[in-house]
CSV table of C-alpha atoms (C1' of nucleotides) in Angstrom, one decimal:
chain,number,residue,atom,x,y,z
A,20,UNK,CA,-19.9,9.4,-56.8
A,21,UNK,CA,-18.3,7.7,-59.2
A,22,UNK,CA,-15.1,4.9,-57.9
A,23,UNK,CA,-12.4,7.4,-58.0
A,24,UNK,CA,-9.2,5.2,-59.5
A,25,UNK,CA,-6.9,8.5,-59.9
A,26,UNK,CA,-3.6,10.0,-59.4
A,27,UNK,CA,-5.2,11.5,-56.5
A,28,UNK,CA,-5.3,8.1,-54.7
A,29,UNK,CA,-2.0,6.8,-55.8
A,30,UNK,CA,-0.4,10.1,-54.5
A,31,UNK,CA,-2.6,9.7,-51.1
A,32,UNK,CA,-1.4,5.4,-50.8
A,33,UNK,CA,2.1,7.3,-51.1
A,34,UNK,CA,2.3,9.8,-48.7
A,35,UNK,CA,0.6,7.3,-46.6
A,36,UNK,CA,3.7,4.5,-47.3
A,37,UNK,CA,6.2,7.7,-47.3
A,38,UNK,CA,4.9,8.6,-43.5
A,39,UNK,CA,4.7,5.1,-42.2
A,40,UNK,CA,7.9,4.0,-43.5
A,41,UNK,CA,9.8,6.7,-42.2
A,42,UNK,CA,8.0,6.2,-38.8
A,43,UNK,CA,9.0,2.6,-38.5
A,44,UNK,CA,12.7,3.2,-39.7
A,45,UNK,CA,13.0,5.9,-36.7
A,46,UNK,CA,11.1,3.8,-34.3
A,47,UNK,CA,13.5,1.1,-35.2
A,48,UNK,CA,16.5,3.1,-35.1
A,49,UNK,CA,16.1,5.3,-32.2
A,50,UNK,CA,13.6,3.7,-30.1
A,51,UNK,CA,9.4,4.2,-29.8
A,52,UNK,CA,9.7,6.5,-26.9
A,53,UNK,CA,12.6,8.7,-28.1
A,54,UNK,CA,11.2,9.4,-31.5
A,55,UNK,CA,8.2,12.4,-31.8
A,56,UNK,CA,5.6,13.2,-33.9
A,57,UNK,CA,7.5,16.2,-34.8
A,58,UNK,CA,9.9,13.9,-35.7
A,59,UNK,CA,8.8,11.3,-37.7
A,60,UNK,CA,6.5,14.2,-39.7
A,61,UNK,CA,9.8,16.0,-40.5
A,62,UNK,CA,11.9,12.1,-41.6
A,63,UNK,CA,8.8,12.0,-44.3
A,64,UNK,CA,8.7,16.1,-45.3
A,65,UNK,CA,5.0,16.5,-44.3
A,66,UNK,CA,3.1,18.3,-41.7
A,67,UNK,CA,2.0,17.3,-38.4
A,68,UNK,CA,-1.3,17.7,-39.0
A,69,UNK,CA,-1.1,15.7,-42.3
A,70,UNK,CA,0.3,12.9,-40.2
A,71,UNK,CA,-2.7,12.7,-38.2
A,72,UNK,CA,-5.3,12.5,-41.3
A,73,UNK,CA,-3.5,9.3,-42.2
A,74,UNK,CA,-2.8,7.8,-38.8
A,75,UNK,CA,-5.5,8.3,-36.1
A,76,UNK,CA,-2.4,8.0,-33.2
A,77,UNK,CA,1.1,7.5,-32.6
A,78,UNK,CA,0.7,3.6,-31.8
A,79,UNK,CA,-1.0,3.5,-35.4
A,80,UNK,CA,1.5,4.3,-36.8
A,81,UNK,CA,3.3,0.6,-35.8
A,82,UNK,CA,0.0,-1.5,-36.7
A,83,UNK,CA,-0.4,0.0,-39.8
A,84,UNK,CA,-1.3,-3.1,-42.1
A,85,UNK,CA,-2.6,-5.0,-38.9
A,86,UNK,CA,-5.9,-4.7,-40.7
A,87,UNK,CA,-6.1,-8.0,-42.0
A,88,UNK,CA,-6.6,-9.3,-38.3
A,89,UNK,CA,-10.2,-8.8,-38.1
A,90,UNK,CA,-10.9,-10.2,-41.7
A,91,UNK,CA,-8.9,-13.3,-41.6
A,92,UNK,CA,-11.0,-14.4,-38.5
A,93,UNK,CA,-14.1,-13.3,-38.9
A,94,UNK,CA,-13.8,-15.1,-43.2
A,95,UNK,CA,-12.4,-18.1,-40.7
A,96,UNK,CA,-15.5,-18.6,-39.6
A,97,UNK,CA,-17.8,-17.4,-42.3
A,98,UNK,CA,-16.0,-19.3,-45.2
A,99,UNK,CA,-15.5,-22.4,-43.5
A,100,UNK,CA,-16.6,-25.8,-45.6
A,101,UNK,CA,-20.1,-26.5,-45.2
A,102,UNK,CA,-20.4,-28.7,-42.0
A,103,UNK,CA,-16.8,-28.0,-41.1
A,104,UNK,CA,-16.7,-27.8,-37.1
A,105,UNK,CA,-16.0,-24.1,-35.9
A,106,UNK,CA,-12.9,-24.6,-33.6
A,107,UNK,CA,-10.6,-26.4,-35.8
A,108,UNK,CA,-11.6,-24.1,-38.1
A,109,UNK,CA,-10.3,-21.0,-35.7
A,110,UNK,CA,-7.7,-23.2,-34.8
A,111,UNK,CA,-6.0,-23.0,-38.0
A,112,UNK,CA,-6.0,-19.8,-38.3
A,113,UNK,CA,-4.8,-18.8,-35.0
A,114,UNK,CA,-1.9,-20.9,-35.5
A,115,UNK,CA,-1.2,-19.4,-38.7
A,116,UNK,CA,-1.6,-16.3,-37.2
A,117,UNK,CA,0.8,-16.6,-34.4
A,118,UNK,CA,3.5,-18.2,-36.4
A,119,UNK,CA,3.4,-15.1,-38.7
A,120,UNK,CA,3.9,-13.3,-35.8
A,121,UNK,CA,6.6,-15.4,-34.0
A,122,UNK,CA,8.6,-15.1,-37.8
A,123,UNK,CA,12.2,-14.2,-37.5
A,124,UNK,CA,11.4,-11.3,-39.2
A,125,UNK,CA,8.8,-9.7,-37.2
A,126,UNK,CA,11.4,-9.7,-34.2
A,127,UNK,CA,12.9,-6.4,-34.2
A,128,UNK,CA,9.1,-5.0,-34.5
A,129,UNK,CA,7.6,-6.9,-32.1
A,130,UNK,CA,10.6,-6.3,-29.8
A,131,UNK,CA,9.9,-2.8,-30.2
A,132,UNK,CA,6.4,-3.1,-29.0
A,133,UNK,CA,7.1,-5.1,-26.2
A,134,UNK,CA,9.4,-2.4,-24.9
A,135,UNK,CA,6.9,0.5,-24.8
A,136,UNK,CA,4.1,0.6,-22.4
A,137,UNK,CA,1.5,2.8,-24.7
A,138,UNK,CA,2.4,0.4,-27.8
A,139,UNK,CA,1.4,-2.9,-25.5
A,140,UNK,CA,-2.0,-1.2,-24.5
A,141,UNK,CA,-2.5,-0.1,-27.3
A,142,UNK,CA,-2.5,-3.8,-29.2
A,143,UNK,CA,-4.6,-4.6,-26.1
A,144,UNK,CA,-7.5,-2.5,-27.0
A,145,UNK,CA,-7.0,-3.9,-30.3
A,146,UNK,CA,-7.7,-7.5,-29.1
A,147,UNK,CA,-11.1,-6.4,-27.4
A,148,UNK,CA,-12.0,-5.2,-31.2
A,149,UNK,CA,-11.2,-8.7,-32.5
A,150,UNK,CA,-12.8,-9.9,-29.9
A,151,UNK,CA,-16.4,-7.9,-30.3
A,152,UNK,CA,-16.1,-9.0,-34.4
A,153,UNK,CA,-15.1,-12.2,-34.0
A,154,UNK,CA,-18.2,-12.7,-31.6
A,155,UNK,CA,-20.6,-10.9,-34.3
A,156,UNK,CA,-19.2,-13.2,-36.9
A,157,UNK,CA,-20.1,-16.2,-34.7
A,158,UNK,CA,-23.6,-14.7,-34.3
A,159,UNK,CA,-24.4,-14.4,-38.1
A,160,UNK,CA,-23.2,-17.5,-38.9
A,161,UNK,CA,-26.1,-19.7,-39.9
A,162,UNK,CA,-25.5,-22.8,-38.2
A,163,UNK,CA,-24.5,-21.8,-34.8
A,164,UNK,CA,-27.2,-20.9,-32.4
A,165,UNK,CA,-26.1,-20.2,-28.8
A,166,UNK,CA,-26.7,-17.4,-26.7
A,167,UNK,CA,-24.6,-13.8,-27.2
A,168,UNK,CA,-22.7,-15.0,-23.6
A,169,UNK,CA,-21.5,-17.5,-25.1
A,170,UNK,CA,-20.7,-16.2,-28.5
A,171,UNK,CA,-18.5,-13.2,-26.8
A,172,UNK,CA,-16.7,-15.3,-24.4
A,173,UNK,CA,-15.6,-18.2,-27.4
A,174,UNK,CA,-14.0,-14.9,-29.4
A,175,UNK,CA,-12.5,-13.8,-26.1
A,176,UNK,CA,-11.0,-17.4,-25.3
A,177,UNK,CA,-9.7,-17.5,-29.1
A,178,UNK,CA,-8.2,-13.7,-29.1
A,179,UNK,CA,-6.5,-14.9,-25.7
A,180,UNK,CA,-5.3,-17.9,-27.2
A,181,UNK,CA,-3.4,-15.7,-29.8
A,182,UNK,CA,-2.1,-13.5,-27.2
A,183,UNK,CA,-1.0,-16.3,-24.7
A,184,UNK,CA,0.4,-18.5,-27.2
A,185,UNK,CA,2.7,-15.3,-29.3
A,186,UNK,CA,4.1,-14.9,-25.5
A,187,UNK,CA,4.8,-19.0,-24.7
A,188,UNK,CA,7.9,-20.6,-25.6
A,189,UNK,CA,6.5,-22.9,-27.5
A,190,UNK,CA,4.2,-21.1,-29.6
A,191,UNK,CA,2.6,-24.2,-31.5
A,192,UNK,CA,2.7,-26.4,-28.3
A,193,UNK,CA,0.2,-23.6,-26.8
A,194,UNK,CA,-2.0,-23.1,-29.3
A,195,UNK,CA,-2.3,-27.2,-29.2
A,196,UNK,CA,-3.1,-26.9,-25.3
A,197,UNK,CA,-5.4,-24.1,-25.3
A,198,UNK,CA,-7.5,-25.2,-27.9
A,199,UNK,CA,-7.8,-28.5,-26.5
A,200,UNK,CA,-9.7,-26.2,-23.6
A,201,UNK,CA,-11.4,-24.4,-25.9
A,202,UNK,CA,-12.7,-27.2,-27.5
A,203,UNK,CA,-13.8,-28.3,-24.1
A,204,UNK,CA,-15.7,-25.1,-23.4
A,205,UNK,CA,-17.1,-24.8,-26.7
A,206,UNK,CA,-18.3,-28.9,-26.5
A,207,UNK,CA,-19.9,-28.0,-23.1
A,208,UNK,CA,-21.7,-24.9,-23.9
A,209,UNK,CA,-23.1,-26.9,-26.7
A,210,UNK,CA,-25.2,-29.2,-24.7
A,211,UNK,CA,-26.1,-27.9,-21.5
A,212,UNK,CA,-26.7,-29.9,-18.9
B,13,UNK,CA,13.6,2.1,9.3
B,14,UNK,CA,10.9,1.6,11.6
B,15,UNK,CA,7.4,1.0,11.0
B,16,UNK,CA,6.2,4.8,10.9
B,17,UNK,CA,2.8,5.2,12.6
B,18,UNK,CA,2.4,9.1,13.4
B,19,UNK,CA,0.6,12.2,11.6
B,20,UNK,CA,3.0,12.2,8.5
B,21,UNK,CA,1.2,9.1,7.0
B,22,UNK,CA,-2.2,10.3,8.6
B,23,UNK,CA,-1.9,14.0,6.8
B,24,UNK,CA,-0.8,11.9,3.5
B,25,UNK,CA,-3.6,9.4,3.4
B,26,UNK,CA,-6.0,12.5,4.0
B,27,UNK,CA,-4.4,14.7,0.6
B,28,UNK,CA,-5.0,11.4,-1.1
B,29,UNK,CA,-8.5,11.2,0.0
B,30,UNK,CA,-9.2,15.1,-0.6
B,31,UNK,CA,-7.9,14.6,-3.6
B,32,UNK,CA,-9.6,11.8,-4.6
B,33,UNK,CA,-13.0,13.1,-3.5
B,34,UNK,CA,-12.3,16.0,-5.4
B,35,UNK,CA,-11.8,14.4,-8.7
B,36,UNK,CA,-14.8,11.8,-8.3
B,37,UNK,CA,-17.6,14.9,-7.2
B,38,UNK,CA,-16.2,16.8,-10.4
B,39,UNK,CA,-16.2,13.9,-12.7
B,40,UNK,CA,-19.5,12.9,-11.6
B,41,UNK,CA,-21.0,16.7,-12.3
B,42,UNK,CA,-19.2,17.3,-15.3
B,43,UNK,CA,-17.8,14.9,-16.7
B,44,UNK,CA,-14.7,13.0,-16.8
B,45,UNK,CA,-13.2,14.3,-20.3
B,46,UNK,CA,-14.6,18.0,-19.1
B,47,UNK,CA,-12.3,18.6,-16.2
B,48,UNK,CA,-8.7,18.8,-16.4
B,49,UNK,CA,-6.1,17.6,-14.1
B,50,UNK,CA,-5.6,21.2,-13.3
B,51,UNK,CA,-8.6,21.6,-12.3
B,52,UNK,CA,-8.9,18.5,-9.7
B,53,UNK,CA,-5.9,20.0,-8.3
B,54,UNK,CA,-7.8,23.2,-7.8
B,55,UNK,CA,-10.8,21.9,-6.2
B,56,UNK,CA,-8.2,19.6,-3.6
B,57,UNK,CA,-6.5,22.7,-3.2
B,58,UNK,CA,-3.0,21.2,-4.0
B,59,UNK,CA,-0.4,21.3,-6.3
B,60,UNK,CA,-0.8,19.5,-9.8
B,61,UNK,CA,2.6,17.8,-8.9
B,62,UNK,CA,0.9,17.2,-5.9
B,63,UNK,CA,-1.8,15.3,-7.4
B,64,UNK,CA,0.7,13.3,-9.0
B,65,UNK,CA,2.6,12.3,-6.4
B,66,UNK,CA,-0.3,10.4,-5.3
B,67,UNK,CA,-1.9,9.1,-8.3
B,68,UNK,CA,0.2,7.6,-11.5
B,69,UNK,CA,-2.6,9.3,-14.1
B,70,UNK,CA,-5.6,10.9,-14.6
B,71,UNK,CA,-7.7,8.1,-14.8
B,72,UNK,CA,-5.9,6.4,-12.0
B,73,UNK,CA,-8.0,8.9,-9.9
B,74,UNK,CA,-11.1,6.8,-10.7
B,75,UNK,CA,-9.6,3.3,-9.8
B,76,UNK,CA,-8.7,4.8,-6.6
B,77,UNK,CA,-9.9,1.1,-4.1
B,78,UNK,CA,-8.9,-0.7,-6.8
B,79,UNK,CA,-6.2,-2.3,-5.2
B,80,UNK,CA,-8.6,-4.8,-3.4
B,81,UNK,CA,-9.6,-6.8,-6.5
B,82,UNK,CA,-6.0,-8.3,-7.0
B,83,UNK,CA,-5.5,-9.4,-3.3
B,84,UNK,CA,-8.8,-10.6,-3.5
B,85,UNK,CA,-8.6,-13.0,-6.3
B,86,UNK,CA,-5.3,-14.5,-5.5
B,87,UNK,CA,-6.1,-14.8,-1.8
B,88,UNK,CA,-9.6,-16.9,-2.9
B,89,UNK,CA,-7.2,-19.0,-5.0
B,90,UNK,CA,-4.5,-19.2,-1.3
B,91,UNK,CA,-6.4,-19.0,1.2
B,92,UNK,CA,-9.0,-21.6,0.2
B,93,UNK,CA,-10.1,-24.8,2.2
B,94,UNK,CA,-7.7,-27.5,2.0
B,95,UNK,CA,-8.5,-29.7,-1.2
B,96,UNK,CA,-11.6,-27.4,-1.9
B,97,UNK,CA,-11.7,-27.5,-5.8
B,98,UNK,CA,-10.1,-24.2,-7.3
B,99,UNK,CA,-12.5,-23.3,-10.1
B,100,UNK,CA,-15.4,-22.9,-7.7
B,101,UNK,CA,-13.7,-21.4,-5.3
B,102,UNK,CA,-13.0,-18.6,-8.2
B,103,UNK,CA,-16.4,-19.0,-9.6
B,104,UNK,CA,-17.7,-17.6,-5.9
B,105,UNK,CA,-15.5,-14.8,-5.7
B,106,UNK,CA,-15.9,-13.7,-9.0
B,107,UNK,CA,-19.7,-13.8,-8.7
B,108,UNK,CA,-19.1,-11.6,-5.4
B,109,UNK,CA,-17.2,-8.8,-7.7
B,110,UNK,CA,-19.9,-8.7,-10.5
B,111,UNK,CA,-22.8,-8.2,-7.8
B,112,UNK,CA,-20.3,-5.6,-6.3
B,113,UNK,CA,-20.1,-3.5,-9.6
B,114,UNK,CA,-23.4,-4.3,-10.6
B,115,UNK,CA,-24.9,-2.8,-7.6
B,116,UNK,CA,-26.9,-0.1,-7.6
B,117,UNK,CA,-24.6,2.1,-5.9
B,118,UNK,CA,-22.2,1.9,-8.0
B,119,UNK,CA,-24.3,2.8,-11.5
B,120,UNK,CA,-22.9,6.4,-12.0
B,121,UNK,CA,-18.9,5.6,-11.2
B,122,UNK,CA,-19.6,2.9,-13.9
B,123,UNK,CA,-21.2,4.9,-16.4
B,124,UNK,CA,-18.9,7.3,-16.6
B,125,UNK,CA,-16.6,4.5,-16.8
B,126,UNK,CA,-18.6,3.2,-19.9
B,127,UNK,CA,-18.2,6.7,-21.3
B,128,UNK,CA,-14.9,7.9,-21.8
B,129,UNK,CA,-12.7,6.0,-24.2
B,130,UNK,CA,-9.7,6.3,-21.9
B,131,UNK,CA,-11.3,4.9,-18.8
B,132,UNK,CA,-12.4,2.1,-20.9
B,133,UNK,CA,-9.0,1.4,-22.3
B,134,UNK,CA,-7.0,1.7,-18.7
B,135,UNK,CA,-9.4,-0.8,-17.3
B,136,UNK,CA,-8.9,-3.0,-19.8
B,137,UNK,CA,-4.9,-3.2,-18.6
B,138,UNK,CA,-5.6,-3.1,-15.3
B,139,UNK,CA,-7.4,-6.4,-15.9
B,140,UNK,CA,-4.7,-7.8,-18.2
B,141,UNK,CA,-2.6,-7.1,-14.5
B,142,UNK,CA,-4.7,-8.9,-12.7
B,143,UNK,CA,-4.9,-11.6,-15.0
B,144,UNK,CA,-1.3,-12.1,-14.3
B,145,UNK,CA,-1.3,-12.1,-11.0
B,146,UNK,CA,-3.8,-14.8,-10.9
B,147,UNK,CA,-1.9,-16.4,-13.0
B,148,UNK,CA,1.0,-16.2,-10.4
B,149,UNK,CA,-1.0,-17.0,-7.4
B,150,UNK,CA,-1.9,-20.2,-9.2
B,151,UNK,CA,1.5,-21.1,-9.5
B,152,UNK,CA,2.1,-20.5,-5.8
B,153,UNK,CA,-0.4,-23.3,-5.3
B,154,UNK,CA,0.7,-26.0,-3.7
B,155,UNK,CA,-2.2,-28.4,-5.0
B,156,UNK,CA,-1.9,-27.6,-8.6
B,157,UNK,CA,0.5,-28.5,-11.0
B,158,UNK,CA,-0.3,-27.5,-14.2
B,159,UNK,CA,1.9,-25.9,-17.0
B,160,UNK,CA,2.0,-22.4,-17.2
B,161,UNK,CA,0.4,-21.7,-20.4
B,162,UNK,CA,-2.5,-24.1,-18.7
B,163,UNK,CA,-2.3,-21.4,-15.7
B,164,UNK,CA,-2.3,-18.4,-17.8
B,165,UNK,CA,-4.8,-19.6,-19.6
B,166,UNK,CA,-7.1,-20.5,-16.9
B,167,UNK,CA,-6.6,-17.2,-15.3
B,168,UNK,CA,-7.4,-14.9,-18.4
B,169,UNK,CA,-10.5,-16.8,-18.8
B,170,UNK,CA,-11.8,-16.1,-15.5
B,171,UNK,CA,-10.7,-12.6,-15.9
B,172,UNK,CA,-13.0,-12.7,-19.2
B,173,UNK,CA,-15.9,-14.4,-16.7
B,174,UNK,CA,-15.3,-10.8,-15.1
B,175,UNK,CA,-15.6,-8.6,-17.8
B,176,UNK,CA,-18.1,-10.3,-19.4
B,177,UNK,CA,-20.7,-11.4,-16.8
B,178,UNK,CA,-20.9,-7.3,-15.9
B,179,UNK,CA,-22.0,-6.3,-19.3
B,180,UNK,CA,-24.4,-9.0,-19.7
B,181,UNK,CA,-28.2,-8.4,-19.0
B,182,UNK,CA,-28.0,-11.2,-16.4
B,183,UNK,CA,-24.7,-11.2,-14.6
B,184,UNK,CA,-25.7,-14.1,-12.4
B,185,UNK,CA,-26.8,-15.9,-15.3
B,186,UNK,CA,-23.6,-15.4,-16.9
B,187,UNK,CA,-21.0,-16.1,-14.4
B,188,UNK,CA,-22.8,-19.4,-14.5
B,189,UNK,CA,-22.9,-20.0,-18.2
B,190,UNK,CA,-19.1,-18.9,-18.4
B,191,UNK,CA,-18.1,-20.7,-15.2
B,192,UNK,CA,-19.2,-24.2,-16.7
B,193,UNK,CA,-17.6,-23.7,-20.1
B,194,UNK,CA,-14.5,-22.6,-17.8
B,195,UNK,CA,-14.5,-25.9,-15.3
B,196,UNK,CA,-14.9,-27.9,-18.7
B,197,UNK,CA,-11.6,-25.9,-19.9
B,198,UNK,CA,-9.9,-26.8,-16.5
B,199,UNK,CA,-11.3,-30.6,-16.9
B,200,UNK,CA,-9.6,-31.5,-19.6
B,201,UNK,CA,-6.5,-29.3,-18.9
B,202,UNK,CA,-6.2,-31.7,-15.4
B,203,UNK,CA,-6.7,-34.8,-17.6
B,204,UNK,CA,-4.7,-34.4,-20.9
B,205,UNK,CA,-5.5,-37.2,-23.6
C,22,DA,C1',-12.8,25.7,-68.9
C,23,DC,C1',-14.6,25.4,-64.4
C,24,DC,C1',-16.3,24.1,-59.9
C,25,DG,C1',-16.3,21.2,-55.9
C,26,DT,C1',-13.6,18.6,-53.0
C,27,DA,C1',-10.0,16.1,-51.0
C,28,DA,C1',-5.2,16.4,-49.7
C,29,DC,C1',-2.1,19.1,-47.6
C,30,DA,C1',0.2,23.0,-44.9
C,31,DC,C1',0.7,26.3,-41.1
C,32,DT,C1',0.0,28.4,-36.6
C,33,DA,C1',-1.5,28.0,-32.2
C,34,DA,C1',-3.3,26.1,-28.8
C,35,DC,C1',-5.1,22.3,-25.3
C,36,DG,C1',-4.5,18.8,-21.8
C,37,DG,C1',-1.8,15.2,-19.5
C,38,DT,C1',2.6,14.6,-17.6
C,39,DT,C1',7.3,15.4,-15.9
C,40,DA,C1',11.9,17.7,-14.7
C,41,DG,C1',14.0,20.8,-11.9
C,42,DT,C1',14.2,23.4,-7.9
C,43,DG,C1',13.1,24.8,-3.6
C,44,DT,C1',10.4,24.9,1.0
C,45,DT,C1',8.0,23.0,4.9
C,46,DT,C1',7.1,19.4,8.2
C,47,DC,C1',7.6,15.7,10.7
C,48,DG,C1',10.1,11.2,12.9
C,49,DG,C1',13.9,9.5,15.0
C,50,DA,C1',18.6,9.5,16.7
C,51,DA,C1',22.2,12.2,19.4
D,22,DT,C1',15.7,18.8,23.5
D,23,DT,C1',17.9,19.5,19.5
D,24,DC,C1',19.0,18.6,15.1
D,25,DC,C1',19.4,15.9,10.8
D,26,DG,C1',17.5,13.5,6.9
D,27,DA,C1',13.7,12.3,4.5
D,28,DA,C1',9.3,12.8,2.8
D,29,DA,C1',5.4,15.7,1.4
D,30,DC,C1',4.4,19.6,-1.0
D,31,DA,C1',4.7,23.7,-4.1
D,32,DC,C1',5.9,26.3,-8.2
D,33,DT,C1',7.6,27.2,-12.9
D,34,DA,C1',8.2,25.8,-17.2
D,35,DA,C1',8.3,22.9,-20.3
D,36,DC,C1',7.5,18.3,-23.4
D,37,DC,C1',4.6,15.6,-26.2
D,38,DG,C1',0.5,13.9,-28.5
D,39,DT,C1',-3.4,15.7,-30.5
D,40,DT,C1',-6.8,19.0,-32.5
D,41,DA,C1',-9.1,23.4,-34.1
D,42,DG,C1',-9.0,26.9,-37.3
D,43,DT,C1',-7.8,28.6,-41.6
D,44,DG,C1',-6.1,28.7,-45.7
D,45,DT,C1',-3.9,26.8,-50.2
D,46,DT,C1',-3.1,23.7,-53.8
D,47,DA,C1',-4.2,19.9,-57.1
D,48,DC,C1',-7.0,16.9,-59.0
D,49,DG,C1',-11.6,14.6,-60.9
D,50,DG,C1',-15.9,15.2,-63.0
D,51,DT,C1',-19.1,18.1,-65.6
DNA sequence: ACCGTAACACTAACGGTTAGTGTTTCGGAA
DNA sequence: TTCCGAAACACTAACCGTTAGTGTTACGGT
């Protein structure tokens, strides 16, 4: 019962690294689609089956340290300065979320998801999570009171705004614009008519 | 390269509809992750290649009429009155597609829906589809001239009204409540500062 | 020193999906 | 009417992601 701060974890956070690196490097190299389970278990010397005790599917195997997303939103809203108002406060963080997204560096992965069908529904799905804890996060904070509609369809307006404005050509000009609605939305369901 | 109109397309259209019957009285008694494609294909009395011939996947065979609820969204958007206001136009339609899903009929299709993870997650992308094609429909209008992050925008949002207002406790209450935070969106997107 | 457990391995399968290869059946042109 | 091409359909056999079942180590706590 005790925290457990052993060899046995650092060995486990290894093989985990070991699988996941060698996954992305054959993703990479041969293509999503081309490259099997079989595969990428063999590239890091373990079994299938120890694969899929690490990584739940295939696709998690690409949006492996994607687990940040839900935090940094949800502590968005939580963590926000006393009296700050909630939208520029998600409004900074989207932004700084899509341009770490739109970072030169991120191209050759994000190209890769683009490309495969399963990887882009996949990171759908995985919106509609942010989504459902971004509008629970909205709901315990202490100085918002609106009804659950409204709570889950601000967290589905924001998650679109981050999956609208990654796509736009203009990434920063977008999340300008559709906040600008938001905002609207947000002022509106505020104070009904 | 004439328009065919003889038995061929008839005897097709009636595999497709065995078929599909099949699948939908076997997923209703036993439940959609119990029966296997093989054996649909048993119980239409056709090939499994068959089957797929006429339908892209397994859960394809549940969204069978689907193919109304695009046309029907961008034709509301096209076929509207002249200079009849857009977002109420969409506000009517969608409200027509919640009671349609809500109805009573339709409760078991839908909870099986609501049951299996896959089903969930393929509706999910259909919607993201549709979302697009509203978004193209808006573009073909000849009244509106908005940018298209504006258009996407608008048209995921009303795509959320969708998905949202059907899991609420009051649909009609909802598609309300999300329609006016929506026209607020539009409002401001019409008028920039 | 020892026990419980968590990590890992191996085989074998299941279920959705597709490729490859015919075979039948119909619509339209000769 | 006859025949050709295409489309629908069938069948086998596999591929691929994923999981169940069954061990076998290796480590942490007692």
């Amino acid at each position: 019962m005790t925290v457990p701060t052993g060899r046995r974890e650092r060995k486990k956070a290894a093989t985990r690294k070991k699988i996941a690196d060698a996954a992305l490097r054959l993703f990479l190299d041969r293509g999503y689609d081309a490259v099997g389970i079989r595969d990428v278990a063999a590239e890091a010397d373990v079994a299938v089956t120890t694969l899929f005790s690490h990584f739940a599917s295939k696709e998690a195997l690409v949006f492996e340290q994607d687990e940040g997303f839900e935090q940094r939103l949800t502590r968005a809203v939580a963590d926000r300065a006393p009296h700050e108002p909630l939208i520029p406060a998600l409004r900074r963080e989207i932004l700084a979320l899509v341009r770490h997204c739109t970072a030169e560096s991120a191209a050759p992965v994000w190209h890769m998801i683009e490309g495969s069908r399963s990887l882009r529904e996949y990171e759908e799905s995985m919106r509609l999570r942010h989504a459902e804890s971004l509008a629970a996060a909205l709901a315990a904070a202490p100085d918002l009171s609106q009804s659950t509609t409204v709570r889950r369809t601000i967290a589905r307006f924001v998650i679109d705004a981050y999956a609208l404005a990654r796509e736009a050509a203009d990434p920063d000009g977008a999340v300008d614009e559709i906040f600008r609605m938001i905002e609207a939305a947000w002022e509106v369901a505020c104070h009904p008519a």
